[in-house]
XYZ file of C-alpha atoms in Angstrom:
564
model
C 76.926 161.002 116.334
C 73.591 159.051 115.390
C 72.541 158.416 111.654
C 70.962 161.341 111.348
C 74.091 163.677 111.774
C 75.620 161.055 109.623
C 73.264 161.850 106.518
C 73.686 159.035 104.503
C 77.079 157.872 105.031
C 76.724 156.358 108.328
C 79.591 154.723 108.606
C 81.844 157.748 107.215
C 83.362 159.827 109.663
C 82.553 163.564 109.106
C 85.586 164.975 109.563
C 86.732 163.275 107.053
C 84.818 164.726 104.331
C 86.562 168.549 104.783
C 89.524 168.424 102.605
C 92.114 170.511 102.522
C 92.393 173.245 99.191
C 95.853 173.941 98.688
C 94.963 177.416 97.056
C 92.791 178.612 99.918
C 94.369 177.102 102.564
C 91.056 175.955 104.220
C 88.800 173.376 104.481
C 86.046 172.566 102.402
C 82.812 170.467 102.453
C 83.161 167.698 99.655
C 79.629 165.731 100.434
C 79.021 162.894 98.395
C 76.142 163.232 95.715
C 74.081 161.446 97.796
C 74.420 163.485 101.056
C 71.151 165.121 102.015
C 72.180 167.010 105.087
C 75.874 168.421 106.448
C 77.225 166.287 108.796
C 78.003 169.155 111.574
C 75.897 169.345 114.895
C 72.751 170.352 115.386
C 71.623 174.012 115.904
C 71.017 175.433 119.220
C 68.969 174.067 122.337
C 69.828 170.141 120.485
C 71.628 167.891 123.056
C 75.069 168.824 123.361
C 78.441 166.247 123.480
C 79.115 164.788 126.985
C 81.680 167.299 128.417
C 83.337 167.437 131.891
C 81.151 168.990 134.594
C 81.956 172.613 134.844
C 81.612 175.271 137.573
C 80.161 178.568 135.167
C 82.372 181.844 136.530
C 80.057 184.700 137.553
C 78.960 187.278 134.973
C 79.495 185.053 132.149
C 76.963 185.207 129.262
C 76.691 182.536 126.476
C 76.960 184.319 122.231
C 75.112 182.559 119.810
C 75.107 184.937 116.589
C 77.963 183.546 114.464
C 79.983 186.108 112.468
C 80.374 184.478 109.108
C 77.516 183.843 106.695
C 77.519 180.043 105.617
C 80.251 179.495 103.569
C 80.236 178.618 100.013
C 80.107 175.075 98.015
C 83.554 173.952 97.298
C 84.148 175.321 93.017
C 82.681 178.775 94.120
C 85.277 180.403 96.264
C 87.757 182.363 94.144
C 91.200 180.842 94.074
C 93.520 182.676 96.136
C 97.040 182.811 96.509
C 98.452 180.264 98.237
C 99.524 180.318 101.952
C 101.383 177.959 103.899
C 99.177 175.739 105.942
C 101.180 176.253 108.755
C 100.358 179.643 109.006
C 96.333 178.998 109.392
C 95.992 178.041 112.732
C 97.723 178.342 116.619
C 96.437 177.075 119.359
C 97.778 178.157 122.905
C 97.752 176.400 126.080
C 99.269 174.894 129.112
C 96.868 175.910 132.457
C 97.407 179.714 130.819
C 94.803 179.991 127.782
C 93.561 177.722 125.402
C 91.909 178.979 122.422
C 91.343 177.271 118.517
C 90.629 179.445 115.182
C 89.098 177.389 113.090
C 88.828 179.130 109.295
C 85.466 180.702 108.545
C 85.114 178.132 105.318
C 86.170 175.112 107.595
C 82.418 174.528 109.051
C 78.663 175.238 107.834
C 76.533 177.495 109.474
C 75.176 175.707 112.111
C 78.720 174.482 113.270
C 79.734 177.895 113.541
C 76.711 178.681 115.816
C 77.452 175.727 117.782
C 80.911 176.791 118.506
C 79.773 180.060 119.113
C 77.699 178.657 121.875
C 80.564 176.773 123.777
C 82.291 180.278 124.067
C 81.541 181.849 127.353
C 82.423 185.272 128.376
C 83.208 188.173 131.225
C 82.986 191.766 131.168
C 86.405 193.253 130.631
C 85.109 196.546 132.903
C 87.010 199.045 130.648
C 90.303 197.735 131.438
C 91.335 196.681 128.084
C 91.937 198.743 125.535
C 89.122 197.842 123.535
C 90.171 194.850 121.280
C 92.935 194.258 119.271
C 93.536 195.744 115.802
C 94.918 193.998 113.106
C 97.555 197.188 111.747
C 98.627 197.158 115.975
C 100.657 195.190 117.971
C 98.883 192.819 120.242
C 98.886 192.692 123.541
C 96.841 189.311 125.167
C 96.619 188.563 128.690
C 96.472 184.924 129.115
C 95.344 183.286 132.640
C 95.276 180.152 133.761
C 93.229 179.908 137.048
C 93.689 177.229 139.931
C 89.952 176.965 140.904
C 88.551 173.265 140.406
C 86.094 173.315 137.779
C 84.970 169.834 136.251
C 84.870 165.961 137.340
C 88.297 164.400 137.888
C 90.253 167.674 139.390
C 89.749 167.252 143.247
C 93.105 166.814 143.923
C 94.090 170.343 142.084
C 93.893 173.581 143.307
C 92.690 174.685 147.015
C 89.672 173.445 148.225
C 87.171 176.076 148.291
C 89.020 178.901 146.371
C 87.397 181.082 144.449
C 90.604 180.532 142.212
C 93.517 182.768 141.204
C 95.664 183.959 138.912
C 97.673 180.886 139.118
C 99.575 181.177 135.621
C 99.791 184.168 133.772
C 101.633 185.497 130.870
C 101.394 189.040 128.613
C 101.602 187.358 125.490
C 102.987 190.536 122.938
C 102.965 190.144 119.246
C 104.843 192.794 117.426
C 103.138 195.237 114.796
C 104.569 193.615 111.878
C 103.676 190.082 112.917
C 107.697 189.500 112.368
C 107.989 188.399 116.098
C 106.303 187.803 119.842
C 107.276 187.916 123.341
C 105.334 185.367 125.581
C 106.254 187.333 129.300
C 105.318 185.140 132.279
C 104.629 187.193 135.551
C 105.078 184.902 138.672
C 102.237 184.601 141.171
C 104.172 185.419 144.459
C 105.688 188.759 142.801
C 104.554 191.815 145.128
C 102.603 194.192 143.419
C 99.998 197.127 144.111
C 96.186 195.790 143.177
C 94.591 198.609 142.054
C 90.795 199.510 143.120
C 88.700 197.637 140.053
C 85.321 198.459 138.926
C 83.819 195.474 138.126
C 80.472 193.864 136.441
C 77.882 192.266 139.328
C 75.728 189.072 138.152
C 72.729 191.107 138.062
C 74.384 194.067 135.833
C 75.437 196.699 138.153
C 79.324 197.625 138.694
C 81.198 197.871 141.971
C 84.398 198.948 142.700
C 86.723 196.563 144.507
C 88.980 197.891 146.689
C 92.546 197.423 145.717
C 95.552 196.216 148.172
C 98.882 197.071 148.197
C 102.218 194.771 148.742
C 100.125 191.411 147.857
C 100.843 188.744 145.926
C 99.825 188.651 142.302
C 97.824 186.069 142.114
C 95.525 187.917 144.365
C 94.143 189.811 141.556
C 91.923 187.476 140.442
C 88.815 185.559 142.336
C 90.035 187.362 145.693
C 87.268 189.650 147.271
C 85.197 189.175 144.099
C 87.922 190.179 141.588
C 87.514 189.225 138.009
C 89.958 188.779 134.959
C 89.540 192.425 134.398
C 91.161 193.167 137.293
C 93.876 190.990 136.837
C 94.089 192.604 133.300
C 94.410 196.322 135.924
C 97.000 194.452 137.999
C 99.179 194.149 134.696
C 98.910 197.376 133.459
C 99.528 199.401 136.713
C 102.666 196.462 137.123
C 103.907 196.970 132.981
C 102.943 200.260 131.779
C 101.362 198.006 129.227
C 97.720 197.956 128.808
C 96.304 194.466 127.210
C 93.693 194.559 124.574
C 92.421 191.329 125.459
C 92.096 188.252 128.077
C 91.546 184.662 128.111
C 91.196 182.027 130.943
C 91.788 178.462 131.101
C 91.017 176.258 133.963
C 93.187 172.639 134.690
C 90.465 171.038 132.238
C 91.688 173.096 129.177
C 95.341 171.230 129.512
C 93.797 168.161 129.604
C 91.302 168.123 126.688
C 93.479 170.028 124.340
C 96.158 167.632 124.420
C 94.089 164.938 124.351
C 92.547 166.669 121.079
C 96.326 166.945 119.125
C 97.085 163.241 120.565
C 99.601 164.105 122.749
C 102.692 166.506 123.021
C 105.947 165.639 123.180
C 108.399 166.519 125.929
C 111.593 166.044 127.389
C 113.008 165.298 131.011
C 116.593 165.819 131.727
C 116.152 163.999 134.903
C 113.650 161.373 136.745
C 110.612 162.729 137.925
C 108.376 161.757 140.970
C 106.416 164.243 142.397
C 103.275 163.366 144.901
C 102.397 167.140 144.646
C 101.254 167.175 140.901
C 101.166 163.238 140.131
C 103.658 163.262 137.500
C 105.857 160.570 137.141
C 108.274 159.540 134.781
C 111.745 158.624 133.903
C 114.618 160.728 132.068
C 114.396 161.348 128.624
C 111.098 162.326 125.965
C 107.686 161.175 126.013
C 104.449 162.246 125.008
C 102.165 163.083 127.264
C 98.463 163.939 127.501
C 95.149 164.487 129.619
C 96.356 163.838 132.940
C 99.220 163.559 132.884
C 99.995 166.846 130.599
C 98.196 168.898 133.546
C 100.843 167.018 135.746
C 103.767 167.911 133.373
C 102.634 172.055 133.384
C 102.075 171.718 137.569
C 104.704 170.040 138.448
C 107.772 172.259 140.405
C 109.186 170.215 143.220
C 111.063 167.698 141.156
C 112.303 170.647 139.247
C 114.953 173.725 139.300
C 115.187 174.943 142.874
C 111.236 173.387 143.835
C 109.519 176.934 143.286
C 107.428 178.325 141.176
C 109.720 180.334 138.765
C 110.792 176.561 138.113
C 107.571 175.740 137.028
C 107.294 178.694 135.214
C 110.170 177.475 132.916
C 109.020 174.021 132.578
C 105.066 175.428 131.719
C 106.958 177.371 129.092
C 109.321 174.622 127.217
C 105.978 172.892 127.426
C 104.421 175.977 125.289
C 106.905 175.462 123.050
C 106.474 171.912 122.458
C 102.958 172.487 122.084
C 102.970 174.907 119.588
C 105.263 173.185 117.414
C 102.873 170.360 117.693
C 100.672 172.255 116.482
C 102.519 173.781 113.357
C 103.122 170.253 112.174
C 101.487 169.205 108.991
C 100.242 166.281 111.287
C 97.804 168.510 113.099
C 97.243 171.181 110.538
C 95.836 168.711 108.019
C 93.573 166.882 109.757
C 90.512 167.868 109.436
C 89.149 165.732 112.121
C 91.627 166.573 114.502
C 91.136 169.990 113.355
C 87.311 169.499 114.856
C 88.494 168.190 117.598
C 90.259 170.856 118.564
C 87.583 173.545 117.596
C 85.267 171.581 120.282
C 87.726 171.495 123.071
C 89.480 174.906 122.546
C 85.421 176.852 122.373
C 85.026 174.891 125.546
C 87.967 175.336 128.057
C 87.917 179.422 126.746
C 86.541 181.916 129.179
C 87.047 184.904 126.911
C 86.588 189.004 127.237
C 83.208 190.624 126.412
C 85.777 192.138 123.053
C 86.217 188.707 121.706
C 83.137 186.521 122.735
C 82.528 185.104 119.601
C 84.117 181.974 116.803
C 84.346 184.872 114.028
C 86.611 187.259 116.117
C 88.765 184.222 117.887
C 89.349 183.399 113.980
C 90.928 187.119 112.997
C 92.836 187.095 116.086
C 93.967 183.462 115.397
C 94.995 184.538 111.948
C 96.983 187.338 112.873
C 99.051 185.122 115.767
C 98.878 182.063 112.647
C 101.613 184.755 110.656
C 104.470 184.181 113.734
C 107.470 181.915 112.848
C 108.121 180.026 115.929
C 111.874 180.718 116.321
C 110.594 184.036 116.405
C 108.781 183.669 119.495
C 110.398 184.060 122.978
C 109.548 182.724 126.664
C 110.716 185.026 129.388
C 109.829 185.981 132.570
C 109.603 188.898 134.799
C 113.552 189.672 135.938
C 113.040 189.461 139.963
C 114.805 188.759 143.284
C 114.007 187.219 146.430
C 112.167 189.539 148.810
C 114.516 191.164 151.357
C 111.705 191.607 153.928
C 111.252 188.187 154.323
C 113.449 185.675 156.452
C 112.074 182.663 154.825
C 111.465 183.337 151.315
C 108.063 182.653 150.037
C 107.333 186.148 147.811
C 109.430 187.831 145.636
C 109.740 191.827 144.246
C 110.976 193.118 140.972
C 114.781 193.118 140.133
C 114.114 196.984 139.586
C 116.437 197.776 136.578
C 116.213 194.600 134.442
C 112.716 194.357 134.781
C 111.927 197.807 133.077
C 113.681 197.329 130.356
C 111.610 194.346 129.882
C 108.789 196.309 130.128
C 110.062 199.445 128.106
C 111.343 196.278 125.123
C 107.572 195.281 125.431
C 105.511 198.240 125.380
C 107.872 199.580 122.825
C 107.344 196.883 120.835
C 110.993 195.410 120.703
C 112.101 192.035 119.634
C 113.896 189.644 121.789
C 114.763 187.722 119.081
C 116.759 188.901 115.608
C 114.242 189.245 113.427
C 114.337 191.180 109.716
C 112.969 194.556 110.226
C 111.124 195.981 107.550
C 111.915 199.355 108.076
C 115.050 200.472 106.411
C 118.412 200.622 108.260
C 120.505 203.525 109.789
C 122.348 204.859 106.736
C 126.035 203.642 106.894
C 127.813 206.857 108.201
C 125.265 206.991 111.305
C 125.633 203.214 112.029
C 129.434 203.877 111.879
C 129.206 205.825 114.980
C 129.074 203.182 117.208
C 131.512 200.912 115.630
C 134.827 201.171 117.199
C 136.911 201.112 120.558
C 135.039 202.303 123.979
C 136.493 203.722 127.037
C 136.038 202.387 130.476
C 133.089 204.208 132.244
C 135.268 205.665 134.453
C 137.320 207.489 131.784
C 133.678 208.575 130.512
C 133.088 212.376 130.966
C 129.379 213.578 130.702
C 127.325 215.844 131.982
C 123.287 215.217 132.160
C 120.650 217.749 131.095
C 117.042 216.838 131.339
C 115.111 218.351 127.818
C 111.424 216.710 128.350
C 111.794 213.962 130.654
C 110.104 213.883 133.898
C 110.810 216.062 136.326
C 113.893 214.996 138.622
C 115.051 212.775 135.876
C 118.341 213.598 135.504
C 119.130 213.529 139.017
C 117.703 209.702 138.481
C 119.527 208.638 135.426
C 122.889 210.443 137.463
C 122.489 208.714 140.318
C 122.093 205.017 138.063
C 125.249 206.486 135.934
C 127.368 207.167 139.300
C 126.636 204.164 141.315
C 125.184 201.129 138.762
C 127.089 201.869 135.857
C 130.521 202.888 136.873
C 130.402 206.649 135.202
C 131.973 208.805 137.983
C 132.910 211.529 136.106
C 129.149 212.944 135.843
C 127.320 215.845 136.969
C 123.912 217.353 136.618
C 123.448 220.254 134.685
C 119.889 220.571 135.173
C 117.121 221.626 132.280
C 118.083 221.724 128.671
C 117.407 225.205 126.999
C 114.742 223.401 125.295
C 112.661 220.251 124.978
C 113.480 217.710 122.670
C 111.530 214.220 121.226
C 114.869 212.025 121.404
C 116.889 211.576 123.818
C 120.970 212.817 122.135
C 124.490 212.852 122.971
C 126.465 215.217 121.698
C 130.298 214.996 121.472
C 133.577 215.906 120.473
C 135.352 213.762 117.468
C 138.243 212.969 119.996
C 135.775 212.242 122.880
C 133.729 208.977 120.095
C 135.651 206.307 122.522
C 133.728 207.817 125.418
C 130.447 208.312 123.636
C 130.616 204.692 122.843
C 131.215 203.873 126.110
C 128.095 205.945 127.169
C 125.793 205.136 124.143
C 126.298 200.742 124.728
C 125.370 201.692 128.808
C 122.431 203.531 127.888
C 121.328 201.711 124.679
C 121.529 205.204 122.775
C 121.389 204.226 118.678
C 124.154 205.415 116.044
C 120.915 207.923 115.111
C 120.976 209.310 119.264
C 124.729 210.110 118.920
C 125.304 213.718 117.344
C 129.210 214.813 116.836
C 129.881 218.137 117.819
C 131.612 220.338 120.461
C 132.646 219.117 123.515
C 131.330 221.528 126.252
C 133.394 222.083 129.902
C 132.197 220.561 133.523
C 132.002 222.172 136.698
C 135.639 221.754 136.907
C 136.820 223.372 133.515
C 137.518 219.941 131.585
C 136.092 219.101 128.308
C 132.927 216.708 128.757
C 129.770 215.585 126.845
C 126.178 216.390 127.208
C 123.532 213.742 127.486
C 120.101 215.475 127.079
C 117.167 213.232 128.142
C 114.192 213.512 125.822
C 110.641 212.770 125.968
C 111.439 209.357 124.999
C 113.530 209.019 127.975
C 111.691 205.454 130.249
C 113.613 205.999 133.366
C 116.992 205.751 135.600
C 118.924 202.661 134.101
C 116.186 202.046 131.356
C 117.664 201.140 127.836
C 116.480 204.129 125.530
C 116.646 202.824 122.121
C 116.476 198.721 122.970
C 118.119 196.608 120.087
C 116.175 194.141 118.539
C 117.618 190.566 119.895
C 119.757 192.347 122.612
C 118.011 190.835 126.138
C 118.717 192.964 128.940
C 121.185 191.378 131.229
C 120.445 188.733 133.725
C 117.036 188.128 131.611
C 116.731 183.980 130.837
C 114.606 183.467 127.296
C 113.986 180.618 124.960
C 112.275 180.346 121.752
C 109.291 177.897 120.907
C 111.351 176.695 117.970
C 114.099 174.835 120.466
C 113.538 171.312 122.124
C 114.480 172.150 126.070
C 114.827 169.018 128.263
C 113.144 170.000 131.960
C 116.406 170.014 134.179
């Protein structure tokens, strides 16, 4: 920065005058009397900070209108309650997004245009579902491309690609804020592309053919495909439609980390691996720049050399970097704080719903409320694909993976959180406290009240051959439809309705005591009646909050993992 941007105090680093105000929680301006000028860059069109060399996506569009008016002089802001510092600010990253929120009263006018400037965005096509809401639950798509954008990256990426989806994860944060899910969805998974409508450079929209039985990662820079198709991809894969998107190239691993001075990881094992030019001994270090984008690319010196290993290492790499983050080290710096406004603005590609500083800062708030042990890694359940004789794709592991889904889209913890609603009462939680009978003893017959038609031939079929429940019959339509999905029983049939309710994740609330009813073959039995609520065959119907479907790895950003 020359004198000028220096005001008078040329040899005082401006970050250093924005201090901290323990009531607000944000940073203010304390000039000294002598200042003529704020020390923040200049407005737009003045000459901009070296930055790596950058290849600009199509469609994208620069915002310049900031969304805050100039904030106030420190002494005229109202004191407000105060909040914990580490709740301000998150920052995400790791070759999947990168974004910073820095507070509206952290920067002066022009710096706010500024960073509105390095924000660059891409039509989002009608794909999303408009923008997230702050009384929702969130739902952000976060891609990290392997196209090789900037100086220093040749030996990333394939040469010539238009890019893909190389890393991408449907990061869900629950309504209350209480809790998130970060769900990584591997590139070789085989999925159906579905035709995309999508923004041309000069304005116009085509639609983009979509493929089925292709690899994921296909959804994005293939045939001309854009983030908003990837952000299609998801929804026609989940049932869950995003509100929002971000993409990071390899640069935004490398400047961020740089920007926090480092984050710290850990190796169970020596690492050399040619393929991603990481290497380093057993045990922790902290790593940046380079050799952070090595760390998050790195998969042949790890698990079983694929890329659902370096799925897991990109994730306990997440973690690391978010408790980084969290640290009073980062969060009360202001120049670091600066430093990470610059490099986050830069290495975003954004959607056209959240193209500018003042929107990135509500959304950053909202994600600042999570508690990190609160927040869980996992990835989409799946298996090797049976078609192939040398493994190189893989497909869904069918029943696991929807109730991932269902947990997701119905907003369901993976983690034991506190839920603010209030509990079953006693006598209805009772119902599912005591002994359970062996699903073959269970006796049940299935009715289908609102579900989709051919349902409870479906959720038979899973009952009969997955779940061990041979004593089951289809009884066809229920007299009438109902919301919730119930199970009514006798009081000397509640060992078999236990039984029933822990294989179908039925709560104390779904269970209704009553009169047993006879089967096809004149013996007492229950009656399961699938509601509207009812997700499909093997699909938990009332998930429990903590309670990860089985076969279903997670970790939490609160735990250090060593890379095995």
């Amino acid at each position: 920065m020359d004198a000028q941007g220096r005001g008078r105090a040329g040899d005082i680093d401006p970050a250093d005058q924005w201090v901290l105000n323990p009531d607000t929680g944000e940073y203010e301006l304390r000039l000294p009397p002598s200042a003529a000028q704020s020390p923040v860059p200049g407005p737009r069109g003045a000459a901009p900070a070296a930055a790596p060399d950058r290849e600009a996506p199509p469609q994208r569009r620069r915002r310049s209108a900031p969304e805050e008016p100039p904030p106030g002089r420190a002494g005229r802001r109202r004191p407000a309650k105060k909040k914990s510092r580490g709740k301000r600010v998150l920052l995400w990253t790791g070759g999947t997004m990168a974004f910073v929120v820095l507070a509206g009263g952290t920067a002066g006018y022009l710096y706010l245009q500024h960073l509105n400037d390095n924000i660059q965005s891409v039509a989002d096509d009608g794909a999303s579902t408009g923008g997230f809401q702050k009384d929702k639950a969130i739902n952000i798509l976060l891609i990290g491309t392997d196209k090789r954008t900037g100086s220093g990256n040749e030996g990333y990426g394939d040469t010539g690609s238009a890019g893909h989806a190389d890393t991408t994860i449907l990061l869900h944060v629950s309504k209350d804020r209480s809790n998130a899910t970060a769900l990584s969805i591997p590139r070789d998974l085989i999925v159906d592309v579905p035709d995309c409508p999508t923004t041309q450079e000069d304005g116009t929209q085509k639609v983009i053919p979509g493929s089925t039985g292709v690899r994921f990662n296909t959804s994005l820079g293939q045939d001309g495909r854009t983030p908003s198709c990837t952000m299609r991809t998801v929804t026609e894969l989940t049932g869950v439609t995003p509100d929002n998107f971000m993409v990071a190239d390899f640069n935004a691993v490398k400047t961020l980390t740089s920007a926090v001075g480092g984050v710290e990881v850990c190796l169970a094992k020596d690492i050399d691996d040619p393929d991603s030019h990481l290497k380093l001994p057993a045990g922790e270090h902290t790593v940046e720049g380079e050799q952070a984008l090595a760390f998050v690319r790195t998969r042949h010196s790890v698990g079983f050399g694929g890329d659902l290993s370096r799925i897991q290492i990109q994730q306990q790499f997440l973690s690391a970097l978010m408790r980084k983050l969290k640290s009073n080290d980062t969060l009360t710096s202001p120049s670091k704080m600066l430093k990470l406004a610059e490099a986050g603005t830069e290495a975003l590609t954004v959607d056209s719903q959240l193209d500018s500083i003042g929107k990135l800062k509500d959304l950053g708030l909202e994600l600042g409320k999570l508690n990190t042990k609160n927040l869980t890694f996992t990835t989409v359940p799946v298996v090797d694909n049976p078609a192939e004789k040398v493994k190189a794709t893989v497909v869904l592991k069918e029943g696991p993976a929807r109730q991932v889904f269902d947990m997701v889209a119905n907003d369901v913890s993976f983690t034991e959180v506190k839920q603010k609603e209030k509990k079953e009462a006693a006598a209805v939680a009772a119902r599912l406290k005591g002994e359970r009978s062996e699903p073959s003893e269970v006796r049940v017959r299935v009715m289908n009240g609102g579900a989709p038609a051919g349902s409870a031939q479906q959720e038979l079929a899973y009952l009969q051959t997955d779940a061990g429940v041979t004593k089951s019959e289809n009884a066809g339509n229920a007299p009438g439809e109902v919301a919730k999905t119930t199970l009514e029983y006798a009081p000397d049939q509640a060992d078999q309705a236990r039984a029933l309710a822990e294989i179908l994740g039925l709560s104390g609330a779904a269970m209704k005591p009553g009169e047993s009813v006879t089967n096809s073959q004149g013996l007492p039995t229950m009656t399961l009646t699938l509601g509207k609520d009812f997700k499909g065959a093997g699909v938990k119907i009332n998930a429990a909050a903590g309670k990860t479907p089985e076969g279903v790895e997670k970790s939490t950003a609160d735990k250090v993992e060593c890379a095995k």
